[in-house]
Amino acid sequence: HFTMTSPLALYQNLHAGKHLCNLLKELVSYRQLNLLEETYACNLIKEDVCFVSTSFREEMALARKKDPSVLCEYVMPDFVTTHRGYVKLPGGTEETDRPTPTKEQIIRLSVERFTVPEILFRPSDVGIQEMGLSEGIRDAVEACPPAMHPHLYNNILIIGGSCKFQNFKERVYQDVRSIAPDEFPVTVHRPVDPVLEAWRGGQLLAGWPHFTDLRVTKQEYEEYGSSICEEKLTDSIHIT
């Protein structure tokens, strides 16, 4: 059994949860209520109502018809009776039992719910000139030795807070399946708690017997710069 690594098999996506939150702030502030200084509240809105579309054209058509599957009302907290916003269900009922604010401040959300997460897959929609997540996965796989390609396509692990969006896993599979070679199986895994999975990976790495070979001292970094990190990883990561 062996593991091969390649220093080229890396794709860095520069847009993530913070960028989504900023975009949502701009859209809501332009159309309804000024939330430019309400990063915390806007982040909660993103987490509560945004989702990833698996059929963008169909979702847009539903939004134009004001379909309740897309259109929703979000009640902002007043920080007197409520300290967290919540979704107001059709008919005026609340998502859960909670105190009702004395004066509701409601934001109506429609296309924002799925167009904001869409920039993870199509960053060019907002003028970011780089490939989307699915293309990044393909390029990272293709940078590895050909013998590893079927194994890598069959073991895609997604982690991070954005993975908790509804339909995120399905969209990654759908996109990667459409661009991967037909003869290779594609499997996407998402852990139960994707937010902490990177930390757990670091924890496992710290307990690895060869971990000390990967450490870079402050003196080494100041002398050689970031190249010392790549050199040690390239030379030291091997499992026999």
Tab-separated table of N, CA and C in Angstrom, residues 33 55 77 138 181:
chain	number	residue	atom	x	y	z
A	33	LEU	N	-33.122	46.421	2.652
A	33	LEU	CA	-32.741	46.986	3.941
A	33	LEU	C	-31.229	47.061	4.042
A	55	SER	N	-30.432	22.854	-10.488
A	55	SER	CA	-30.991	23.181	-11.800
A	55	SER	C	-31.268	24.681	-11.811
A	77	PRO	N	-33.857	39.935	13.909
A	77	PRO	CA	-33.951	40.072	15.374
A	77	PRO	C	-34.069	41.532	15.780
A	138	ARG	N	-11.357	18.838	-10.675
A	138	ARG	CA	-10.866	18.116	-11.858
A	138	ARG	C	-9.397	18.430	-12.126
A	181	PRO	N	-13.963	11.648	-16.760
A	181	PRO	CA	-14.073	10.582	-17.765
A	181	PRO	C	-15.179	9.593	-17.398
